[in-house]
mmCIF file of C-alpha atoms in Angstrom:
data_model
loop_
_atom_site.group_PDB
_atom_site.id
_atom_site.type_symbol
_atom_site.label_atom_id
_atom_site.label_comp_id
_atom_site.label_asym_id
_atom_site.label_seq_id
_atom_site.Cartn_x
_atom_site.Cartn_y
_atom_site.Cartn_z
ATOM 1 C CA UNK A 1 87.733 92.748 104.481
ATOM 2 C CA UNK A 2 87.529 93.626 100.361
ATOM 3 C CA UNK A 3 89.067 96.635 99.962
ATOM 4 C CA UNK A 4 90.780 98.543 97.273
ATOM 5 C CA UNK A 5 93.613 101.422 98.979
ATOM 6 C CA UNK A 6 94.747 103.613 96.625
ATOM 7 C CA UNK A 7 98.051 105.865 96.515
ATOM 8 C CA UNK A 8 100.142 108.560 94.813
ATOM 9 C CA UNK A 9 99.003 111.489 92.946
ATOM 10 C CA UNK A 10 99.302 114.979 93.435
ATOM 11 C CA UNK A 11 100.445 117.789 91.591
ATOM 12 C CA UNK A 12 102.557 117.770 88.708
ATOM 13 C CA UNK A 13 104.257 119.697 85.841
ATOM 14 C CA UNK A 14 103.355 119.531 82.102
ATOM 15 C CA UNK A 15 105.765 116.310 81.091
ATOM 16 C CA UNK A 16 106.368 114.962 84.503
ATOM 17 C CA UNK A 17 105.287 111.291 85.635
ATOM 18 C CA UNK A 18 103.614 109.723 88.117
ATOM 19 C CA UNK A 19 102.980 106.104 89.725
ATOM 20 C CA UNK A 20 99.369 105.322 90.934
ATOM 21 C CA UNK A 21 99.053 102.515 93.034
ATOM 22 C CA UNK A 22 96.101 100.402 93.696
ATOM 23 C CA UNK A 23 96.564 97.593 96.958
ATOM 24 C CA UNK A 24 94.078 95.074 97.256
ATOM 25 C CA UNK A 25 92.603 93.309 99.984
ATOM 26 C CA UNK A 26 90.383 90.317 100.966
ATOM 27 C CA UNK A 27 91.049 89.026 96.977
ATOM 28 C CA UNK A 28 93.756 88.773 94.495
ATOM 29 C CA UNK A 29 93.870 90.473 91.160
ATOM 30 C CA UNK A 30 93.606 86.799 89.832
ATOM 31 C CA UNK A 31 90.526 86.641 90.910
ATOM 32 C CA UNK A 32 89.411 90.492 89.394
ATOM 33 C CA UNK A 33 90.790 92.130 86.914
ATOM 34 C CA UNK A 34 92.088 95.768 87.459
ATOM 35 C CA UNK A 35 90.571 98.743 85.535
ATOM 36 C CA UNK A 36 91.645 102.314 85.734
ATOM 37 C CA UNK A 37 89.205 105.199 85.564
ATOM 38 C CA UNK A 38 89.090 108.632 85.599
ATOM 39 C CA UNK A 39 86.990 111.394 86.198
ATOM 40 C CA UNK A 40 87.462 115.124 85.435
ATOM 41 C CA UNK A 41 84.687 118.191 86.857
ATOM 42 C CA UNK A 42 81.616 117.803 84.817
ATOM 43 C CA UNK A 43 82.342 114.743 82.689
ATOM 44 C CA UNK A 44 81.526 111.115 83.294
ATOM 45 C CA UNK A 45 83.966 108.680 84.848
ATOM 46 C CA UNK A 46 85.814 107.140 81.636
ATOM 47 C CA UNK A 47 87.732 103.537 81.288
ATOM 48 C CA UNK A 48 91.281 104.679 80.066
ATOM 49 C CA UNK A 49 93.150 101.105 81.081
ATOM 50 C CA UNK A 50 91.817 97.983 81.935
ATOM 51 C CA UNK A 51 92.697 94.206 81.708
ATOM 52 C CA UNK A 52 90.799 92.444 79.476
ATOM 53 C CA UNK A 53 88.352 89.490 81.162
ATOM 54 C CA UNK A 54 88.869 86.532 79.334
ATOM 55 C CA UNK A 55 92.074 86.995 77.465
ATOM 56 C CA UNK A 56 93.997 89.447 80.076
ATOM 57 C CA UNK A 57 95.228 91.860 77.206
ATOM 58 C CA UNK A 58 95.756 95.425 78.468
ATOM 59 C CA UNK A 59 93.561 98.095 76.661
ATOM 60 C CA UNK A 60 94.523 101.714 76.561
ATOM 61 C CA UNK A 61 92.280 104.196 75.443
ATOM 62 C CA UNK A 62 93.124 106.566 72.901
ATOM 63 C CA UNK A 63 93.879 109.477 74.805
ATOM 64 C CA UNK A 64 97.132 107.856 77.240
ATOM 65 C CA UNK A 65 98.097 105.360 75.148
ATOM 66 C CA UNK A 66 101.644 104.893 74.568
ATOM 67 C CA UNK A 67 102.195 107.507 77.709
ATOM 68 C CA UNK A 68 100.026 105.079 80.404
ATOM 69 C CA UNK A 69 101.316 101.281 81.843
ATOM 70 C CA UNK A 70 99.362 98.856 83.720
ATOM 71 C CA UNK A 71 101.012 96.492 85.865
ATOM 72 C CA UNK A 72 100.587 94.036 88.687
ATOM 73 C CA UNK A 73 102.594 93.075 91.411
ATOM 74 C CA UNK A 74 101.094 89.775 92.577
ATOM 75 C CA UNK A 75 103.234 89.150 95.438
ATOM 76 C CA UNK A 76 102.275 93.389 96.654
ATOM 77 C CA UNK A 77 98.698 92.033 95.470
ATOM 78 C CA UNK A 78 99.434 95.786 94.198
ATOM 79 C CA UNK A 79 98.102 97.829 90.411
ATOM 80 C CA UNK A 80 99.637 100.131 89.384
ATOM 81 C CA UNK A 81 99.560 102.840 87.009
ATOM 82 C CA UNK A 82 102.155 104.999 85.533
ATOM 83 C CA UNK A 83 101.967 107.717 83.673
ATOM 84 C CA UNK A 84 104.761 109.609 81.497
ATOM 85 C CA UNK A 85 104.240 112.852 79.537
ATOM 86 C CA UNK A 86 101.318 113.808 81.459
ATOM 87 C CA UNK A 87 99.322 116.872 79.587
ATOM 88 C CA UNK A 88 97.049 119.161 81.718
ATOM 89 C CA UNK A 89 93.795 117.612 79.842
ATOM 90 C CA UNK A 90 94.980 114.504 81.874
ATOM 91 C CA UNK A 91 93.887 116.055 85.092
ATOM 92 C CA UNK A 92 91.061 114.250 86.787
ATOM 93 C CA UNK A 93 90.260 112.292 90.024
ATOM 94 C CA UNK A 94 91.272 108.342 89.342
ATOM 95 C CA UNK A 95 89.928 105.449 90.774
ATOM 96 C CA UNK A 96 90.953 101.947 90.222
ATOM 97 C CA UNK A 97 88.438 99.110 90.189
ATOM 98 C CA UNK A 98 88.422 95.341 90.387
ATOM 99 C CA UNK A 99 86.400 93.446 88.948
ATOM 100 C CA UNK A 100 85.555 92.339 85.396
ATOM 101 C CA UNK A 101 85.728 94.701 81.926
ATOM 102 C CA UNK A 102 85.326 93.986 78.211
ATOM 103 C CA UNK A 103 85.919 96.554 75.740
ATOM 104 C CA UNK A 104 83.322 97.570 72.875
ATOM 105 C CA UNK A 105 83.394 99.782 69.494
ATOM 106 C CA UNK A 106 86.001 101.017 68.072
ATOM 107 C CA UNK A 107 87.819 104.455 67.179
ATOM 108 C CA UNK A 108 86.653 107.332 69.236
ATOM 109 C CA UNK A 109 83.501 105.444 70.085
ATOM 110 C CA UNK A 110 85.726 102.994 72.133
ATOM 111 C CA UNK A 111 85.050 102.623 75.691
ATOM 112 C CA UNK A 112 85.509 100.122 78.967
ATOM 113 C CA UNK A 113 82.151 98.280 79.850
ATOM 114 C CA UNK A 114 82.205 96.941 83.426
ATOM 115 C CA UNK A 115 80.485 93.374 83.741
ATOM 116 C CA UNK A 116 81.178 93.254 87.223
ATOM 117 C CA UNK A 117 82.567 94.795 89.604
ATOM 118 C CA UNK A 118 84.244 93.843 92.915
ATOM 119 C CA UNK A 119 85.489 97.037 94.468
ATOM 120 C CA UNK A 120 86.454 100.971 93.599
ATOM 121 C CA UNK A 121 89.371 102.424 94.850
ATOM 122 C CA UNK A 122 88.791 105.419 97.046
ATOM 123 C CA UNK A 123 89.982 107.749 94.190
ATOM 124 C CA UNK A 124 92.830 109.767 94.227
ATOM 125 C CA UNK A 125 93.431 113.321 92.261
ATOM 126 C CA UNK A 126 95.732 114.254 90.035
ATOM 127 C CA UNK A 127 96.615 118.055 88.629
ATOM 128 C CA UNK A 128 98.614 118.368 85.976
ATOM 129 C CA UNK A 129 99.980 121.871 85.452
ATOM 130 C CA UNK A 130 100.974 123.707 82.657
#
């Protein structure tokens, strides 16, 4: 069975970290590329990591860069996501995807396109507190 199983979260303090973990199933993230979303009450579900299709570099958007790492465990067949120096505006519902992503524009205007997607995580939240 293709599944995507997603763990970690909860509630943390202003500056604190966290570890989000992705496991896959049924494929390997050889096969699909992971991308990290998010999604906060009343906004749109927004790329903020993803690994590059074609070339495998890790974009960051803007807003976690430098404070958000991708990685991959390929003997877990496990993402993950950490995230340092977590602000309150950081607070959302995230979902991990597999599948494949290319990034277009540039500046603010940036943003993860999906091209094709395997599988979403079930989503987990995350409340960051001031």
């Amino acid at each position: 069975e293709v599944q995507l199983v997603q763990s970690g979260g909860g509630l943390v303090q202003a500056g604190g970290s966290l570890r989000l973990s992705c496991a896959a199933s049924g494929f390997t993230f050889d096969e699909h590329r992971i991308g990290w979303f998010r999604q906060s009450p009343g906004k749109e579900r927004e790329g903020i990591a993803c690994v590059i299709s074609g070339n495998d570099n890790i974009y960051y958007a803007d807003s976690v860069k430098g404070r958000f790492t991708v990685s991959v465990n390929d003997a877990k067949n496990t993402a993950y996501l950490d995230m340092n120096s977590l602000k309150p505006e950081d607070t959302a519902r995230y979902y991990c995807g597999a599948g494949s992503f290319r990034v277009t524009g540039n500046g603010p205007h940036t943003q993860v396109v999906i091209t094709g997607l395997k599988r979403w995580g079930q989503g987990t939240l995350v409340t960051v507190s001031s």
